[in-house]
Each structure stands twice: as structure tokens, then as C-alpha cells.
Amino acid sequence: MIFFPVYDVTIAYKNRCPTFLDNVFGIEPSEVHVHVRRILLEDIPSSELECEEWLLTTFQFKDRLLSGFIANGHFENEGTEGELSTIKCSLNCTLVLAITCLLTYLNLFSSIWFNIYVGLASVYLALATTFNFHPLPVLEYVKMLSAQKKSS
């Protein structure tokens, strides 16, 4: 069984939190800080009482983070992830754009079979995401069927 982590996100604005009208008129905040914490699913308690205590502790941690941000102007241990490489980011962006252009070209100007393949792959991915359907059981099922055919 595959377990996905939970991401705890805390957002803080440097000078002031933008209002609804700021968002409507596209006025950007001067500085936005984001704190992301990855929590493994097995670290979250399963019983209701333990989960309630865990949530209270988590929100107390978030309150301490925001209080520290207000006092210091940044989250504690901020910036420990290192600098981003401009060259590496540019290469990744170029690669993604090239693959996107290639697939768009193939989708628009190629045979109907490629379009059918893209459609079926999209439907499969949508169903796999929606119903938590993973290909491994399907592959095992196909192997089992082929083994039964060989034995009979």
C-alpha cells in the first residue's frame, strides 16, 4: 500500500496581509514567506483523541512560527535549502518546453493513433488519480493470466 505524506504549509506576509480587494486588483504583497513541513502519514495518530492532541500541538507550532516571524522578520532556519542554480533551472525549463512542443506537434499533426493513445493515457491517469488505482496490481493480474494460459 502506498502512503502519501501530508504537507503543512504556513504563509506569512512581510508588511501586511493582502486584502480581498488587493487580490482582485492584482496588487502583490511586498514579500511572501512560505514554510513547508512534510509529515509522514504514519506520524499522524489514528485515534480521534490522539489526533485531536496532535492537531492542537501542530497549530501551537504554527503559532510559534508566526510569532517568530513577526518578531524576527523571517521563519527560523529560513533559507537552509540552498540557492537555486540559474543554469540548472534554465535547462529544466528548456527541456520541459521542448517536450511540450514535441508532444503538441505530434498531437496536432500526427496520425489518429497517437491521438487515441494520448486520450487513453489521459483517461487512465485520471482514473488512477481519482480512484487511487495503481498499475502494479494490473501488471500482476496480467502476469497471472499469462501464467495460467501457459500452464493449461
Protein backbone atom coordinates (compact mmCIF):
# COMPACT_ATOMS: atom_id res chain seq x y z
CA MET A 1 0.00 0.00 0.00
CA ILE A 2 1.33 3.44 -0.90
CA PHE A 3 1.12 6.22 1.67
CA PHE A 4 1.35 9.83 0.68
CA PRO A 5 2.77 12.43 3.03
CA VAL A 6 0.85 15.45 4.31
CA TYR A 7 2.34 18.88 3.71
CA ASP A 8 1.80 21.51 6.41
CA VAL A 9 2.09 24.95 4.80
CA THR A 10 2.36 28.22 6.74
CA ILE A 11 2.32 31.50 4.79
CA ALA A 12 3.45 34.84 6.25
CA TYR A 13 3.43 38.29 4.65
CA LYS A 14 6.24 40.73 5.44
CA ASN A 15 4.44 44.09 5.81
CA ARG A 16 0.75 43.29 5.78
CA CYS A 17 -1.58 40.55 4.66
CA PRO A 18 -3.23 41.41 1.31
CA THR A 19 -6.94 42.13 1.42
CA PHE A 20 -9.55 40.72 -0.90
CA LEU A 21 -9.50 43.91 -2.98
CA ASP A 22 -5.70 43.70 -3.26
CA ASN A 23 -6.16 40.25 -4.77
CA VAL A 24 -8.96 41.45 -7.09
CA PHE A 25 -6.89 44.34 -8.43
CA GLY A 26 -3.67 42.31 -8.64
CA ILE A 27 -1.73 44.23 -6.02
CA GLU A 28 1.04 41.90 -4.96
CA PRO A 29 2.35 41.77 -1.40
CA SER A 30 5.86 43.14 -0.98
CA GLU A 31 7.27 39.90 0.42
CA VAL A 32 5.81 36.44 0.99
CA HIS A 33 7.44 33.76 3.12
CA VAL A 34 6.32 30.11 2.95
CA HIS A 35 7.20 27.44 5.49
CA VAL A 36 6.53 23.85 4.35
CA ARG A 37 6.79 20.86 6.63
CA ARG A 38 6.48 17.28 5.34
CA ILE A 39 4.61 14.96 7.69
CA LEU A 40 4.59 11.22 7.04
CA LEU A 41 1.19 9.59 7.27
CA GLU A 42 2.40 7.10 9.85
CA ASP A 43 3.35 10.03 12.13
CA ILE A 44 -0.29 11.15 12.30
CA PRO A 45 -2.23 9.35 15.06
CA SER A 46 -5.22 7.26 14.03
CA SER A 47 -7.41 7.54 17.11
CA GLU A 48 -9.67 10.56 17.41
CA LEU A 49 -8.36 11.64 20.84
CA GLU A 50 -4.68 11.35 19.84
CA CYS A 51 -5.40 13.11 16.55
CA GLU A 52 -7.09 15.98 18.40
CA GLU A 53 -4.00 16.39 20.62
CA TRP A 54 -1.71 16.16 17.58
CA LEU A 55 -3.68 18.88 15.77
CA LEU A 56 -3.51 21.18 18.80
CA THR A 57 0.25 20.64 19.00
CA THR A 58 0.61 21.29 15.27
CA PHE A 59 -1.31 24.57 15.45
CA GLN A 60 0.69 25.65 18.52
CA PHE A 61 3.83 25.04 16.45
CA LYS A 62 2.37 27.14 13.62
CA ASP A 63 1.55 29.93 16.11
CA ARG A 64 5.16 29.87 17.39
CA LEU A 65 6.39 30.01 13.78
CA LEU A 66 4.24 33.07 13.02
CA SER A 67 5.17 34.77 16.31
CA GLY A 68 8.84 34.23 15.50
CA PHE A 69 8.23 35.60 12.01
CA ILE A 70 6.62 38.75 13.40
CA ALA A 71 9.49 39.23 15.87
CA ASN A 72 12.40 38.43 13.51
CA GLY A 73 11.01 39.12 10.04
CA HIS A 74 11.68 35.55 8.88
CA PHE A 75 10.94 31.95 9.81
CA GLU A 76 13.52 30.15 11.92
CA ASN A 77 16.06 28.22 9.82
CA GLU A 78 14.83 30.05 6.74
CA GLY A 79 16.93 29.67 3.65
CA THR A 80 18.56 26.43 4.65
CA GLU A 81 17.57 24.76 1.38
CA GLY A 82 20.38 26.49 -0.55
CA GLU A 83 20.45 28.66 -3.61
CA LEU A 84 18.84 27.66 -6.88
CA SER A 85 21.12 27.25 -9.87
CA THR A 86 20.08 29.54 -12.73
CA ILE A 87 21.71 27.25 -15.28
CA LYS A 88 20.02 24.13 -13.91
CA CYS A 89 16.60 25.85 -13.76
CA SER A 90 17.04 27.18 -17.32
CA LEU A 91 17.96 23.72 -18.61
CA ASN A 92 14.97 22.15 -16.86
CA CYS A 93 12.64 24.81 -18.25
CA THR A 94 14.06 24.36 -21.77
CA LEU A 95 13.65 20.58 -21.53
CA VAL A 96 10.04 20.87 -20.36
CA LEU A 97 9.23 23.36 -23.14
CA ALA A 98 10.90 21.14 -25.78
CA ILE A 99 8.97 18.05 -24.68
CA THR A 100 5.73 20.06 -24.54
CA CYS A 101 6.32 21.40 -28.07
CA LEU A 102 7.16 17.93 -29.39
CA LEU A 103 4.07 16.33 -27.87
CA THR A 104 1.86 19.22 -29.06
CA TYR A 105 3.25 18.82 -32.59
CA LEU A 106 2.69 15.06 -32.50
CA ASN A 107 -0.81 15.53 -31.14
CA LEU A 108 -1.80 18.07 -33.80
CA PHE A 109 -0.02 16.75 -36.87
CA SER A 110 0.37 13.03 -36.36
CA SER A 111 -1.86 10.06 -37.05
CA ILE A 112 -5.13 9.40 -35.33
CA TRP A 113 -3.50 6.53 -33.40
CA PHE A 114 -1.27 8.90 -31.44
CA ASN A 115 -4.34 10.98 -30.52
CA ILE A 116 -6.13 7.83 -29.38
CA TYR A 117 -3.07 6.85 -27.32
CA VAL A 118 -2.92 10.29 -25.67
CA GLY A 119 -6.65 10.17 -24.94
CA LEU A 120 -6.46 6.69 -23.40
CA ALA A 121 -3.38 7.62 -21.35
CA SER A 122 -5.18 10.73 -20.05
CA VAL A 123 -8.27 8.72 -19.12
CA TYR A 124 -6.12 6.11 -17.39
CA LEU A 125 -4.23 8.76 -15.40
CA ALA A 126 -7.47 10.49 -14.42
CA LEU A 127 -8.98 7.21 -13.22
CA ALA A 128 -5.77 6.20 -11.44
CA THR A 129 -5.70 9.51 -9.61
CA THR A 130 -9.40 9.64 -8.79
CA PHE A 131 -9.81 6.04 -7.63
CA ASN A 132 -6.29 5.52 -6.21
CA PHE A 133 -5.75 2.86 -8.88
CA HIS A 134 -2.13 1.79 -9.35
CA PRO A 135 -0.72 -0.16 -12.32
CA LEU A 136 1.19 -2.73 -10.26
CA PRO A 137 -1.88 -4.85 -9.41
CA VAL A 138 -2.91 -4.77 -13.09
CA LEU A 139 0.53 -5.98 -14.19
CA GLU A 140 0.44 -8.75 -11.60
CA TYR A 141 -3.03 -9.73 -12.82
CA VAL A 142 -1.83 -9.86 -16.45
CA LYS A 143 1.19 -11.97 -15.43
CA MET A 144 -1.12 -14.30 -13.52
CA LEU A 145 -3.42 -14.68 -16.54
CA SER A 146 -0.49 -15.37 -18.88
CA ALA A 147 0.91 -17.96 -16.43
CA GLN A 148 -2.49 -19.69 -16.31
CA LYS A 149 -2.68 -19.79 -20.12
CA LYS A 150 0.82 -21.27 -20.35
CA SER A 151 0.03 -23.96 -17.76
CA SER A 152 -3.23 -25.01 -19.48
